[in-house]
Structure formats: C-alpha cells, structure tokens
CSV table of C-alpha atoms in Angstrom, one decimal:
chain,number,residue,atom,x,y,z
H,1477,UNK,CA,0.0,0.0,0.0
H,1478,UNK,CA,2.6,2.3,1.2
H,1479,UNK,CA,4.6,1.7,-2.6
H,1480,UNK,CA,1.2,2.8,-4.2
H,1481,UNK,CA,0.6,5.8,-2.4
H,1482,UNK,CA,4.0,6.5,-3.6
H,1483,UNK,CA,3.0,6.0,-6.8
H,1484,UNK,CA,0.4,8.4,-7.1
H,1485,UNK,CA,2.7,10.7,-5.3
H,1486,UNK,CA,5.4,10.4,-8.5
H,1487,UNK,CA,2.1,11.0,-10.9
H,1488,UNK,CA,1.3,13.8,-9.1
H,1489,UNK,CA,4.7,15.8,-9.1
H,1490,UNK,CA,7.4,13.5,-10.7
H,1491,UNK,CA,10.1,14.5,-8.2
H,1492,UNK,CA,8.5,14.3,-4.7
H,1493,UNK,CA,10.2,12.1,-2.1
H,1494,UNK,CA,7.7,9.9,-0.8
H,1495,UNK,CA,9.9,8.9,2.3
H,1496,UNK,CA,9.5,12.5,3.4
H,1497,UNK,CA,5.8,13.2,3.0
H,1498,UNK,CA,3.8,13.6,6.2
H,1499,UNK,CA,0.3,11.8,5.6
H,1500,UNK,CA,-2.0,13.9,8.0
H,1501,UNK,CA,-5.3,13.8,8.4
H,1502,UNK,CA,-6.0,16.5,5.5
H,1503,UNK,CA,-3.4,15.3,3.1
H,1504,UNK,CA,-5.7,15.1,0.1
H,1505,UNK,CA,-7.1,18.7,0.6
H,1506,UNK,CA,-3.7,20.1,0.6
H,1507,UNK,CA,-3.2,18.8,-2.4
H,1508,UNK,CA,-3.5,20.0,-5.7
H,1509,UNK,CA,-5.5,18.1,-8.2
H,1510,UNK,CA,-3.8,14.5,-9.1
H,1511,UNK,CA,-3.3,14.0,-12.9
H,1512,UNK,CA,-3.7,10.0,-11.9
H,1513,UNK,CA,-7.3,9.0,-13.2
H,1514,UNK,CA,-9.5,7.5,-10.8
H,1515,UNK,CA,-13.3,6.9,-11.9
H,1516,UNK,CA,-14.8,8.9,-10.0
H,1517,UNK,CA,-14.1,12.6,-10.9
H,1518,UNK,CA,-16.1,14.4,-8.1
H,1519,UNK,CA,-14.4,12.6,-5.0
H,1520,UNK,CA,-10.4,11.9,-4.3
H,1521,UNK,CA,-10.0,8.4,-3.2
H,1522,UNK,CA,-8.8,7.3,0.6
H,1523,UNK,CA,-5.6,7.6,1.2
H,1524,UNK,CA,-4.0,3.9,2.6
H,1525,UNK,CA,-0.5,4.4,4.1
H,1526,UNK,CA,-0.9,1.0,5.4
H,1527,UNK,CA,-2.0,-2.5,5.7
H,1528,UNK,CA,-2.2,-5.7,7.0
H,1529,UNK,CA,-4.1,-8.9,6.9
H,1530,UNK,CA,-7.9,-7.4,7.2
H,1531,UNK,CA,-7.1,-4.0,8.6
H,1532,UNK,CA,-6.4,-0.5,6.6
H,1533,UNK,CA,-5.0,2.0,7.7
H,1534,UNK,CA,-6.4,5.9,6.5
H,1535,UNK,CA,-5.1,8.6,8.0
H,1536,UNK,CA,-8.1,10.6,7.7
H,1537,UNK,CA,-10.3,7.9,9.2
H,1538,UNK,CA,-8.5,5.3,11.4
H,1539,UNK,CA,-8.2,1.7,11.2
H,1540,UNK,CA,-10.7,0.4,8.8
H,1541,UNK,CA,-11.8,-3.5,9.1
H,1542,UNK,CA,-12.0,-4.9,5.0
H,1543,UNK,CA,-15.2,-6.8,5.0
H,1544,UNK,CA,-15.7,-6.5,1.5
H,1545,UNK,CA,-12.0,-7.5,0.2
H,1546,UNK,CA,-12.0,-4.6,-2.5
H,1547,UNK,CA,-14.7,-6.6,-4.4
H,1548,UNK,CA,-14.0,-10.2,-3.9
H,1549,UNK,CA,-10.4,-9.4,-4.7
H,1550,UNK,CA,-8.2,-9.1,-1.2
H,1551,UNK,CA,-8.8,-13.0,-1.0
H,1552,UNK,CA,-5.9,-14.3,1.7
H,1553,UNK,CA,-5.8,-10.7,3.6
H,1554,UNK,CA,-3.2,-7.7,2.9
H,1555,UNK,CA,0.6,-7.9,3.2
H,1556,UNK,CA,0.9,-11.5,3.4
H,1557,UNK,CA,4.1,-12.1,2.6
H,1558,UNK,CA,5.6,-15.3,0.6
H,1559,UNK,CA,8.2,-15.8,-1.8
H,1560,UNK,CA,8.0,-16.7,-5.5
H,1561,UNK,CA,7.6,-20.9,-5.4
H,1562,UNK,CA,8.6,-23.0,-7.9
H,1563,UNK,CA,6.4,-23.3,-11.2
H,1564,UNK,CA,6.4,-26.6,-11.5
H,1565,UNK,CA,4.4,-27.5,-8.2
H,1566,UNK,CA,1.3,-25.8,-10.4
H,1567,UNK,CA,-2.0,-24.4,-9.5
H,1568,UNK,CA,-5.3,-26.1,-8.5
H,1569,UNK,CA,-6.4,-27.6,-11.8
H,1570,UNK,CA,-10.0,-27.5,-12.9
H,1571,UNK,CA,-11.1,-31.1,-14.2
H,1572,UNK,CA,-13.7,-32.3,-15.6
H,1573,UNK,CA,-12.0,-31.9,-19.5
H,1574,UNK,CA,-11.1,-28.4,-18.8
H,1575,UNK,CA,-7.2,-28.4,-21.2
H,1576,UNK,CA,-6.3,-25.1,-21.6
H,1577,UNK,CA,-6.2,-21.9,-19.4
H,1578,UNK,CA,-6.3,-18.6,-21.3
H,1579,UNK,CA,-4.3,-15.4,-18.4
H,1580,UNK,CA,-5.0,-11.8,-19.2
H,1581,UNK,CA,-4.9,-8.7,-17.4
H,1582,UNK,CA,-8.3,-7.8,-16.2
H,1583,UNK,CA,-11.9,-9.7,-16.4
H,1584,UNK,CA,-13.2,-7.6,-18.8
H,1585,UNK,CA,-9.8,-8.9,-21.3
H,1586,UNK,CA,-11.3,-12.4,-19.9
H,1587,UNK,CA,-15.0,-12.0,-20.8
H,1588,UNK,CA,-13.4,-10.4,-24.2
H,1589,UNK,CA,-11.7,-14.0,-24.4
H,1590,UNK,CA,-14.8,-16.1,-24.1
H,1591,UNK,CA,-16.9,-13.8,-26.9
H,1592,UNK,CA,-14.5,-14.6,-29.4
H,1593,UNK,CA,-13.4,-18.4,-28.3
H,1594,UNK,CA,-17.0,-18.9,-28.5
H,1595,UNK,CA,-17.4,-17.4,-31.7
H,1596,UNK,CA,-14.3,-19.0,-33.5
H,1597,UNK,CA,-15.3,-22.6,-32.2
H,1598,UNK,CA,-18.7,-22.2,-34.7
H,1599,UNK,CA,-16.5,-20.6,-37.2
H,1600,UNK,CA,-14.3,-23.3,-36.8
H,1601,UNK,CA,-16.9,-25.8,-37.2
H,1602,UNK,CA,-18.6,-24.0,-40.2
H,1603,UNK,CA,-21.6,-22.6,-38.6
H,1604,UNK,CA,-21.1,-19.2,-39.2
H,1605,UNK,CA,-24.9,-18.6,-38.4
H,1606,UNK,CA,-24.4,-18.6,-34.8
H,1607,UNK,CA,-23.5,-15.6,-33.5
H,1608,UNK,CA,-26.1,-15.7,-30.5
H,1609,UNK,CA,-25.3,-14.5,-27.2
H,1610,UNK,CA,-27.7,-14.9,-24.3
H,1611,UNK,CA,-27.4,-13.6,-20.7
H,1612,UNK,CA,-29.7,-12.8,-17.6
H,1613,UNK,CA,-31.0,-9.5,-16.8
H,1614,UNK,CA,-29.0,-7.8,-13.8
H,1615,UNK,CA,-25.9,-9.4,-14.8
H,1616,UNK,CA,-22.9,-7.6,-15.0
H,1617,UNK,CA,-19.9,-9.2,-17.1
H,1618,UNK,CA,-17.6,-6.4,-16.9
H,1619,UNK,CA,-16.9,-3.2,-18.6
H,1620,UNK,CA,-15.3,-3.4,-22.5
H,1621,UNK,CA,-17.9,-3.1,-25.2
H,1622,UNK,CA,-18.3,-6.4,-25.6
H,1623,UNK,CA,-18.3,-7.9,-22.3
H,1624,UNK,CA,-20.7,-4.7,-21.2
H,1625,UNK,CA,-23.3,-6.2,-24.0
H,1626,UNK,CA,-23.8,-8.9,-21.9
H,1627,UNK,CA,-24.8,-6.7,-19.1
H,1628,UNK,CA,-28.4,-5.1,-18.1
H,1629,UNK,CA,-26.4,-3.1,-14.8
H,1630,UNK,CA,-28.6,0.4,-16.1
H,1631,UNK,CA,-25.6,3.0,-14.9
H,1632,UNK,CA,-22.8,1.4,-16.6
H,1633,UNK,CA,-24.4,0.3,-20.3
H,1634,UNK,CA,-26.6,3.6,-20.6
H,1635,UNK,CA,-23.9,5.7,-22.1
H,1636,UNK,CA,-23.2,2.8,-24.3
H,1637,UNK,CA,-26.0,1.7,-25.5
H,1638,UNK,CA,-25.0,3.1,-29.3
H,1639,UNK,CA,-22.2,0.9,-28.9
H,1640,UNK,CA,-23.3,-2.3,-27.6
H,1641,UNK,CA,-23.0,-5.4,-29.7
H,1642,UNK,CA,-26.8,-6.0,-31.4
H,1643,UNK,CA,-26.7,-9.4,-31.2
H,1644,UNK,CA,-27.1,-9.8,-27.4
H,1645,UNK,CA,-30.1,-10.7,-25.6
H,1646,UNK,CA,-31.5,-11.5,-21.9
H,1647,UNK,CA,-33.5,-13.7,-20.2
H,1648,UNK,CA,-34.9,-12.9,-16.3
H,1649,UNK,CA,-32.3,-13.7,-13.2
H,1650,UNK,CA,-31.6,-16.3,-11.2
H,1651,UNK,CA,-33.1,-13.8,-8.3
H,1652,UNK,CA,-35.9,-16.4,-6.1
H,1653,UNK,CA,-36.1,-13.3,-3.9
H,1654,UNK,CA,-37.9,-10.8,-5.8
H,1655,UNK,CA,-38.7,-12.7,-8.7
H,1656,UNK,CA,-40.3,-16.0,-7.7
H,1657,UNK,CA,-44.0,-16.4,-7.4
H,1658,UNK,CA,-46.0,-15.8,-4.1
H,1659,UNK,CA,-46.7,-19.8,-4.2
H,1660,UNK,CA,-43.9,-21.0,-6.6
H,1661,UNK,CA,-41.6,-23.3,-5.5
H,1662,UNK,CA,-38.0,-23.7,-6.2
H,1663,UNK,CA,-38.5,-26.2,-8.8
H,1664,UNK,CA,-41.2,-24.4,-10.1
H,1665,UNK,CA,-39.0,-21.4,-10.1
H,1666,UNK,CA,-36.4,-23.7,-12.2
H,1667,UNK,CA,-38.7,-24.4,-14.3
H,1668,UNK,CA,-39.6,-21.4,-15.7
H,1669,UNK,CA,-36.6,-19.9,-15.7
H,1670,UNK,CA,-35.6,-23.3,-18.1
H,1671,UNK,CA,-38.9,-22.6,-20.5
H,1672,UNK,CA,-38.2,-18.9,-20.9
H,1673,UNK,CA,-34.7,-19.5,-21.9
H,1674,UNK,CA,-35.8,-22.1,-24.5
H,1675,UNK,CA,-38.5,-19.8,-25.8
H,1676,UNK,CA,-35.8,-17.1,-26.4
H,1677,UNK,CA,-33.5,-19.8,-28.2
H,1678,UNK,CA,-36.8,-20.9,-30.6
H,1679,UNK,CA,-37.2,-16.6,-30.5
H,1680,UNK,CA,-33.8,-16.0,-32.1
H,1681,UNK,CA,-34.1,-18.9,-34.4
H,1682,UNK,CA,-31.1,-21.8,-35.2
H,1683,UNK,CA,-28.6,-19.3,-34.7
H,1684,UNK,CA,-28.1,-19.4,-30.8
H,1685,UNK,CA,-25.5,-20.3,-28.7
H,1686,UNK,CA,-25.6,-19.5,-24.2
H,1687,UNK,CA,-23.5,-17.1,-22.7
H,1688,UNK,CA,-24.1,-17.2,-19.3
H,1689,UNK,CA,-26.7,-18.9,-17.4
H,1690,UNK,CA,-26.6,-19.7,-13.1
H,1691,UNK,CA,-28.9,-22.9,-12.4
H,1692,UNK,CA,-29.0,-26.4,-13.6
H,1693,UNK,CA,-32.0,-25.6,-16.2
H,1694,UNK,CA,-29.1,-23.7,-18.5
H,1695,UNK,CA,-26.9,-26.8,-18.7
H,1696,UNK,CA,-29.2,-29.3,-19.4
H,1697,UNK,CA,-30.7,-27.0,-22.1
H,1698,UNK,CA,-27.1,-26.1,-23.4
H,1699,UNK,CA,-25.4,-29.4,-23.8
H,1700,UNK,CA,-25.9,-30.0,-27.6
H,1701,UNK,CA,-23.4,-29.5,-30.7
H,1702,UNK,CA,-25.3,-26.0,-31.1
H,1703,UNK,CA,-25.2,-24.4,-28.0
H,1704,UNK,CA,-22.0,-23.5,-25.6
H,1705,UNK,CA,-23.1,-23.1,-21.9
H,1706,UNK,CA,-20.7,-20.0,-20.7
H,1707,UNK,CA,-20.1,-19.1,-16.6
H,1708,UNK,CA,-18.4,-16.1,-15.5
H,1709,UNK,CA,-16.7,-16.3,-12.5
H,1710,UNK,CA,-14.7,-13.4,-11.9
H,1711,UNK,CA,-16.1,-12.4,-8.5
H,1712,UNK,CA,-17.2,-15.6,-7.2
H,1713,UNK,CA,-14.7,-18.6,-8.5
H,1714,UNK,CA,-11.1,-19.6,-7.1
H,1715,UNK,CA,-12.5,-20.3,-3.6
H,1716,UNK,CA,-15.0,-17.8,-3.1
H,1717,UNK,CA,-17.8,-19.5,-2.2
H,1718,UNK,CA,-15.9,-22.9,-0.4
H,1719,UNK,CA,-14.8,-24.3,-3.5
H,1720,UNK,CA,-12.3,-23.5,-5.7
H,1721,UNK,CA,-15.2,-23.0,-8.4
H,1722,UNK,CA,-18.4,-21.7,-7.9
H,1723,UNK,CA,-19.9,-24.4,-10.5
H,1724,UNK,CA,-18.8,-27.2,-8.5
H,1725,UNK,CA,-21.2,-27.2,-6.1
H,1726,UNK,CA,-23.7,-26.2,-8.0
H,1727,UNK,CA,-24.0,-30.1,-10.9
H,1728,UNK,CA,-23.3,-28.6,-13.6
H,1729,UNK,CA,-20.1,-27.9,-15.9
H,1730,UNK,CA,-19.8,-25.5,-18.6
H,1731,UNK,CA,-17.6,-25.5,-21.6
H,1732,UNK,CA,-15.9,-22.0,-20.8
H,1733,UNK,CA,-15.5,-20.2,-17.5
H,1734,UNK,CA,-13.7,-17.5,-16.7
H,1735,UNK,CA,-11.6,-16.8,-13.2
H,1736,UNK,CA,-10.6,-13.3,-12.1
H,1737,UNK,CA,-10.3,-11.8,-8.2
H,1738,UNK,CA,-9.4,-14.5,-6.0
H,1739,UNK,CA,-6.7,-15.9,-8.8
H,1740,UNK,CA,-4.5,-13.4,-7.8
H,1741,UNK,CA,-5.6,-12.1,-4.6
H,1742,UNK,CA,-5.3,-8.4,-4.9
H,1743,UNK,CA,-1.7,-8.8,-5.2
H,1744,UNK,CA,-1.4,-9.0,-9.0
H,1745,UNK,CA,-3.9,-8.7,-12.1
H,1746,UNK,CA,-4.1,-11.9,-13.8
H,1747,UNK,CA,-7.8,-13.0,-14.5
H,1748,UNK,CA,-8.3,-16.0,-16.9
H,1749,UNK,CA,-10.8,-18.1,-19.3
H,1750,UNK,CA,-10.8,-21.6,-19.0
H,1751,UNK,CA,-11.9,-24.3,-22.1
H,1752,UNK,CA,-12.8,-27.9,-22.1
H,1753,UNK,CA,-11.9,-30.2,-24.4
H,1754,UNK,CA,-14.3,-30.3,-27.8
H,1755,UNK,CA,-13.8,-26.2,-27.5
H,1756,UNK,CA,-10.0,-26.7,-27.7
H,1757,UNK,CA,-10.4,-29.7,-30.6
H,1758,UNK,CA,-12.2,-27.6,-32.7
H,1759,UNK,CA,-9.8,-25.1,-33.4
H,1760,UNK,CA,-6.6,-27.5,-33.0
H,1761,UNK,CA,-8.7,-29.3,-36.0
H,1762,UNK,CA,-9.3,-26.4,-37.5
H,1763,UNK,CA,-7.4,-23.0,-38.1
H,1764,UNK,CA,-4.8,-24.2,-35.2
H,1765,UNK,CA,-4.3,-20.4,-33.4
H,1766,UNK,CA,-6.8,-18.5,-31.2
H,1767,UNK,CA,-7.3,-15.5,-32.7
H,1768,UNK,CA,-6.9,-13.3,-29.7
H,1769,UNK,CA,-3.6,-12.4,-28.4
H,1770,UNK,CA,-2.3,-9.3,-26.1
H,1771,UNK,CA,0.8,-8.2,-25.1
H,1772,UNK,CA,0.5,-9.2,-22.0
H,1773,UNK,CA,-0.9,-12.0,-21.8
H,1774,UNK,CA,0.1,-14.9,-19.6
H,1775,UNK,CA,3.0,-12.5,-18.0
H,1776,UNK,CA,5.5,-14.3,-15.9
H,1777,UNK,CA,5.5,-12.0,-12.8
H,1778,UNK,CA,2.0,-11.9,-12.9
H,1779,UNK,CA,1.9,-16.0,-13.4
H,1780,UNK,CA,4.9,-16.1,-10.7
H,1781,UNK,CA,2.5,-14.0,-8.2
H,1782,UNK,CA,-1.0,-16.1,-8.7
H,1783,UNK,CA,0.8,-19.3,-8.1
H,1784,UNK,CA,2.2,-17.8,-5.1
H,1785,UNK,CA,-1.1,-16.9,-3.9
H,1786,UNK,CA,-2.4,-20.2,-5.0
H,1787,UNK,CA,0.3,-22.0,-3.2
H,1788,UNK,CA,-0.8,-20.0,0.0
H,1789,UNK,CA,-4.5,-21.0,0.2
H,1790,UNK,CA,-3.5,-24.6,-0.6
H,1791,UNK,CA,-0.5,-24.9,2.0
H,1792,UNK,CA,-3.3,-22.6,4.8
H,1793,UNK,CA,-6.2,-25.0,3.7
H,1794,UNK,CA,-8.3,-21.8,3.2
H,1795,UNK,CA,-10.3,-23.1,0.7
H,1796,UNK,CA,-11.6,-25.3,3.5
H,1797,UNK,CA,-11.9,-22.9,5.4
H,1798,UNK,CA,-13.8,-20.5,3.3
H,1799,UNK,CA,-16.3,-23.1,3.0
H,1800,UNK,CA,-16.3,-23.4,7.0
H,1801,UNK,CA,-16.1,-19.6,8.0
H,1802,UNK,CA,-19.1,-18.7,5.2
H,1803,UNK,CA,-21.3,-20.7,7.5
H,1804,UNK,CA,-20.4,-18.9,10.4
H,1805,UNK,CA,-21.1,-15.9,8.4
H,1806,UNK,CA,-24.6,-17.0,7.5
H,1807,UNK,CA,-25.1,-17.8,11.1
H,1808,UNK,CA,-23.8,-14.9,12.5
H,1809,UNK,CA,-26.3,-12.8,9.9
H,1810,UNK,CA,-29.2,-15.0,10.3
H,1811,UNK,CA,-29.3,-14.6,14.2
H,1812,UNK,CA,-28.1,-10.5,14.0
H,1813,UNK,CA,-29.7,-9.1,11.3
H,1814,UNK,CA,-32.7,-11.6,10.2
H,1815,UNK,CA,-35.5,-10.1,12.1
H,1816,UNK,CA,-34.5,-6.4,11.7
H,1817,UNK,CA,-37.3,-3.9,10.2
H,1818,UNK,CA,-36.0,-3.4,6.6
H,1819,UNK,CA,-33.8,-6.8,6.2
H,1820,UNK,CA,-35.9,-8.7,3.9
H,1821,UNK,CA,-33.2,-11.1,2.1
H,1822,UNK,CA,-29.6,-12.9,4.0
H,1823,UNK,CA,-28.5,-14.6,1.1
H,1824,UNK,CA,-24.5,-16.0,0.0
H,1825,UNK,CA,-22.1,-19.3,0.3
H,1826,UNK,CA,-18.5,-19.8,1.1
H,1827,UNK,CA,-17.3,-16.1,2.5
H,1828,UNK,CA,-19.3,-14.2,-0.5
H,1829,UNK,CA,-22.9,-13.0,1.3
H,1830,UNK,CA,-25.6,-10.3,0.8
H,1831,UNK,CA,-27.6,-8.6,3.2
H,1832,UNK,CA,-31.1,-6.9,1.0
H,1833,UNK,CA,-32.7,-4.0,2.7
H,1834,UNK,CA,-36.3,-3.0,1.5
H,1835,UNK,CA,-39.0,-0.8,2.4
H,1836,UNK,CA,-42.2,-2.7,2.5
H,1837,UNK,CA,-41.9,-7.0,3.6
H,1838,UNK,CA,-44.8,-7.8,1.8
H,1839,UNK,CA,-44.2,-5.7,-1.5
H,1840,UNK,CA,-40.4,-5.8,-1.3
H,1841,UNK,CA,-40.7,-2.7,-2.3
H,1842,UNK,CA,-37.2,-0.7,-2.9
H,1843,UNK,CA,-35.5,-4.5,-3.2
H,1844,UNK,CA,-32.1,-5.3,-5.0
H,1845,UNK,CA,-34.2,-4.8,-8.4
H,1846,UNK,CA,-32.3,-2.3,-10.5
H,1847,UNK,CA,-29.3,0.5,-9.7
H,1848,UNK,CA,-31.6,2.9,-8.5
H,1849,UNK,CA,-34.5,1.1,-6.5
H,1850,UNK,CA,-32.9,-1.0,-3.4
H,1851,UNK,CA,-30.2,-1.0,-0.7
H,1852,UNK,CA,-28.0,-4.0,-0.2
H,1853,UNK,CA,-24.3,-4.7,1.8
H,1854,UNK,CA,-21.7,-7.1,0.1
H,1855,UNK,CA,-19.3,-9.4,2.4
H,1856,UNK,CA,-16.5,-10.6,0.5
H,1857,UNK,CA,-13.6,-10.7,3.6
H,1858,UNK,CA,-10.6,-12.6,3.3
H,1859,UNK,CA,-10.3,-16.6,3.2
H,1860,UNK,CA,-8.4,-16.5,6.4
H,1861,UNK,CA,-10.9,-15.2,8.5
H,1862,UNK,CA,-11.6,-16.5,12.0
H,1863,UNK,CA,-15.1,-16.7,13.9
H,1864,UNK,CA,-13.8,-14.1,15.9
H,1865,UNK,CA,-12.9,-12.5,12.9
H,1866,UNK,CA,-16.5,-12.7,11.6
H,1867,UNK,CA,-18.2,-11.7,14.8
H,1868,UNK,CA,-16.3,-8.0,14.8
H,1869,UNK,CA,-17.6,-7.1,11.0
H,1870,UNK,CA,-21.2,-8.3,11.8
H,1871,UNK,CA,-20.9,-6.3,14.9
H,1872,UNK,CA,-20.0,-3.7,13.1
H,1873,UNK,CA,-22.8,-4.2,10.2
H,1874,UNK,CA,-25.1,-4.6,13.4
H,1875,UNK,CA,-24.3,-1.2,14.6
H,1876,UNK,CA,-24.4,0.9,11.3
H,1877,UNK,CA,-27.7,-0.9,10.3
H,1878,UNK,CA,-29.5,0.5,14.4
H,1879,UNK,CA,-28.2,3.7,13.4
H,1880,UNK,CA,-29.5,3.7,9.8
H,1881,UNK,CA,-33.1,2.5,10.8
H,1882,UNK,CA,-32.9,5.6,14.0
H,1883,UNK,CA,-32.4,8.0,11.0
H,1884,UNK,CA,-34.9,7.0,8.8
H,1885,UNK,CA,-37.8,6.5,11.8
H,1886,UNK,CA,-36.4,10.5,12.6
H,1887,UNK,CA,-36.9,11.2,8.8
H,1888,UNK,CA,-40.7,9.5,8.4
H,1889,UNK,CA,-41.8,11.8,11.5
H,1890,UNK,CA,-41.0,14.8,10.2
C-alpha cells in the first residue's frame, strides 16, 4: 500500500520524495489536483499508508476493518508475505476436460476471451450462423464493449448503448427473492426460468448459442453440438464461495468459464478463461491459433504471483476454510440481522454474502431490483478469517444498520 501511495505521489509531481511526506489527516485537501485517473471525478480516493491482513490504515479515518475485500479481490488478507515458489508444483487444476487456461490482465480482457473463443469454435466448425449471445437481466460481465453487451447493470451500459454489440439478448435472473412467485416453489422457479430460456433460443431462431446462465435448467438446455453453456466467475470462483469454483457445487459444468479476483488475490492482475476439451479440438482441428492475443498475456511476474497466492490457500487450507467460516457468516447474519425492520433477504455461500434491505416486507418494495431502487451490503472478507474475525464485521454491520433504521424513523416523523 505504502509503494502505491508512492505512486500516485510520482504521478502527481514526478520528483517528490515519498519517504519525506507527512500523511496527515488533511493530506488530500492540501493537495493540488492529481493528474492520476481514478473513476470517480467528483471525490479523491482514501488515502491507505498502510495495511495488514484485514485491517487498513487511513489517516483521515482510522483503522478500517475490510469486510468486503475490494470486491472479492483481497482473497488471503493484505501484506501477506511469501516468496515466488517453484512453477512446477502448479495451480489447482480445474477437471472435468477443462485443457487449456487462457491469463489476461483484467476480467473484462477475460470475458473479451470467451466472446471470441466462442465465436471461432462455430466458425471453426462451419456454422457461421451462430453468432447468439444470451445472458440474464442484472448481470454484469464487466466493462469493454463487448463484455458490457452482456450486461443489463442500467448505470454502466446507458452511455453505451449506441455501442453495444446487437446481437445480445437476456432472459430474467436467477433472483428467487424478488422474482419467484408468491406460491412457486424452487423447482417451479427452475422451471420457468428453463422454459423462458428455451422460448428465447426458438425466439432467435437456429442461430443461438448460451452465454451465461446460473442454475442447472441452462446446462441441461445447453449441452448440444449448437449451443456452448458459458459461466463467469470473476467475482465468485477460485475459492470464493468454499470451493475453488463456484460451479462445483452447483452439478453442472460449462464449456468455458472464466476466473478473475481470487486468482491473484489483490496482489497481481491476472484473470483468466478456462476451455474444455471439444472447445480446444475444434480449433486444433481447424485454423490451429486462437485469434486473440495481447501483449500481455500470460506475463510471468503476474503467473509467478498467482501461483504464489495459490500456493498460500493450498498450503493454509483456506479453501476449506472458506467453506467453513461462510457458515459462520450466514449464522452470524441469520441470528443479527434476520428479524431487523428493513432486512428482507440474508443470502450467499462460502465467505461471499448479501444482506437486502427493502421498504415494505410484503411488496419488497425498494428491493435489489435495478441501480436505482434498493439498498443491499456485500461481504466478501478474506479466506483466512476466524469466527472471531466474523463476529467483529457483523458487529460492526449490526451497529451501522441501528443507526440507519434511528435516522430514517427520525426522517418519516418529520
């Protein structure tokens, strides 16, 4: 942390000593403006001088507790130090006829990866016709043009939406909370989800193939010589949720996934796509190359670092442990926060949870539905948390919620 303050630093003036600078409490707003560009215009970042395991440090407000893991990504906790291991030991493998492993830079360069494997596998086998792509509704795959066309989330794809590859489309959510029926049961719920996403393949005609899809009803539905069943897992694979993929748990097994945060922990950007075996054959048979390459693809620092990470959550058994801590987490949740006015939803695996605020129980109004309607907390901490670790965040959750629901009471009387 303390080398990427420094960073900015050298952005900001190009000669400045960052041994020498005092990092007070109003150290941003004796600053001029940075020429570094973060995305949000208005606002200056946090500074972090410092960090370790869950804590950071900010001068300007204390010691921070990192519940959330800088979305899914600060997977084994900051500043855990290990050296570079050997190559050769490897990382966890993904079976099942997975052969080849695709490392990029970011998940967007992944999700790039999988549009255009997809793609050349039907070119490949002659079927030039499919050029299909089919996700759900409040998905979001990232932020490049063509991952973003994947994506419904309103506030990123609205300035875009010129842009946007045309031959996307969407199907409802796997989202039981607001969107299944009053008397519907989960099957039920399955079911339809499974019958709309066949009416949309009949909709768009021979040309189809599936590009995302988070229940068994996609898999079963996908698993012909037409159709490619597609999973991102950026957020939510390499141990996330108590196994080292999400799908495992979950009976199914697409043909492409791709891996992103929890790959690399934080510590290095190295997301990836993953292909099985008949996706691999068909271009071997065929043209030979993948048409996508980058210049930094696959770099060996960045390989050197994930294995080193990888390495760590083998050798700490924290993908164990991920599984066991996530339901402490639930439990902890369950018995804080379940019967609280506005909680309405507790819902997650593994140490990857939500916590869904809404208005109204009944009407759920002011749920999780779109970017502007709904309230809702993400937990994504560290794989080596402890219970004791997990009873300080909900502690914390508990505290900000009973002050939250005292200011809106204060708000309705007015």
């Amino acid at each position: 942390m303390e080398d990427q303050a420094s960073e900015s630093l050298a952005v900001h003036s190009g000669s400045e000593d960052a041994s020498s600078v005092n990092y007070s409490k109003d150290f941003w707003s004796s600053r001029s403006e940075l020429n570094l560009m973060h995305y949000m215009l208005k606002t200056r970042p946090f500074l972090a001088t410092a960090a370790s395991k869950l804590t950071i440090n900010l001068p300007d407000k204390g010691i921070v507790i990192d519940a959330s893991g800088g979305a899914t990504a600060a997977a084994i906790g900051h500043g855990n130090k290990c050296g570079l291991y050997n190559r050769r030991r490897g990382i966890p493998r993904a079976s099942n006829g997975f052969s080849k492993v695709y490392l990029v830079g970011s998940g967007s360069e992944a999700n790039d990866a999988v549009i255009k494997l997809a793609s050349q596998y039907f070119y490949e086998k002659g079927q030039l016709q499919r050029t299909k792509f089919i996700s759900r509704r409040q998905a979001y795959h990232e932020s490049t043009i063509s991952s973003l066309s994947l994506s419904t989330a309103a506030s990123r794809v609205k300035q875009c939406k010129g842009i946007l590859m045309p031959n996307t489309s969407h199907v409802g959510p796997c989202y039981p909370y607001q969107y299944r029926h009053e008397h519907e049961t989960t099957n039920d719920y399955v079911s339809r989800l499974d019958q709309e996403l066949e009416d949309e393949f009949q909709r768009l005609g021979p040309e189809n193939k599936l590009s995302a899809g988070q229940l068994l009803a996609d898999t079963r539905q996908s698993r012909t010589a037409s159709r490619l069943f597609i999973l991102a897992e950026v957020m939510c694979g390499m141990s996330r949720t108590g196994s080292i993929f999400a799908w495992q748990d979950e009976g199914v097994v697409p043909d492409i996934f791709t891996i992103g945060k929890g790959l690399g922990a934080g510590y290095i950007p190295i997301p990836g796509m993953l292909a099985n075996s008949r996706v691999i054959e068909a271009i071997e048979s065929g043209s030979g190359w993948f048409n996508q390459a980058c210049t930094f693809q696959a770099h060996p620092v960045a390989c050197a670092s994930a294995l080193a990470v990888q390495n760590i959550v083998k050798r700490d058994n924290l993908v164990a442990n991920s599984k066991k801590m996530g339901k402490v987490l639930e439990q902890l949740l369950t018995s804080s926060l379940a019967g609280k006015k506005y909680v309405r939803n507790i819902r997650g695996r593994g140490l990857f949870y939500a916590v869904e605020f809404a208005k109204d129980k009944e009407t759920r109004e002011t749920g999780t539905v779109d970017e502007k309607r709904g309230d809702h907390i993400l937990l994504a901490p560290a794989f080596i948390m402890t219970p004791q670790d997990l009873e300080g965040i909900v502690k914390v959750i508990m505290a900000a919620y009973d002050i939250t629901e005292q200011e809106v009471a204060a708000e309705m009387a007015l």
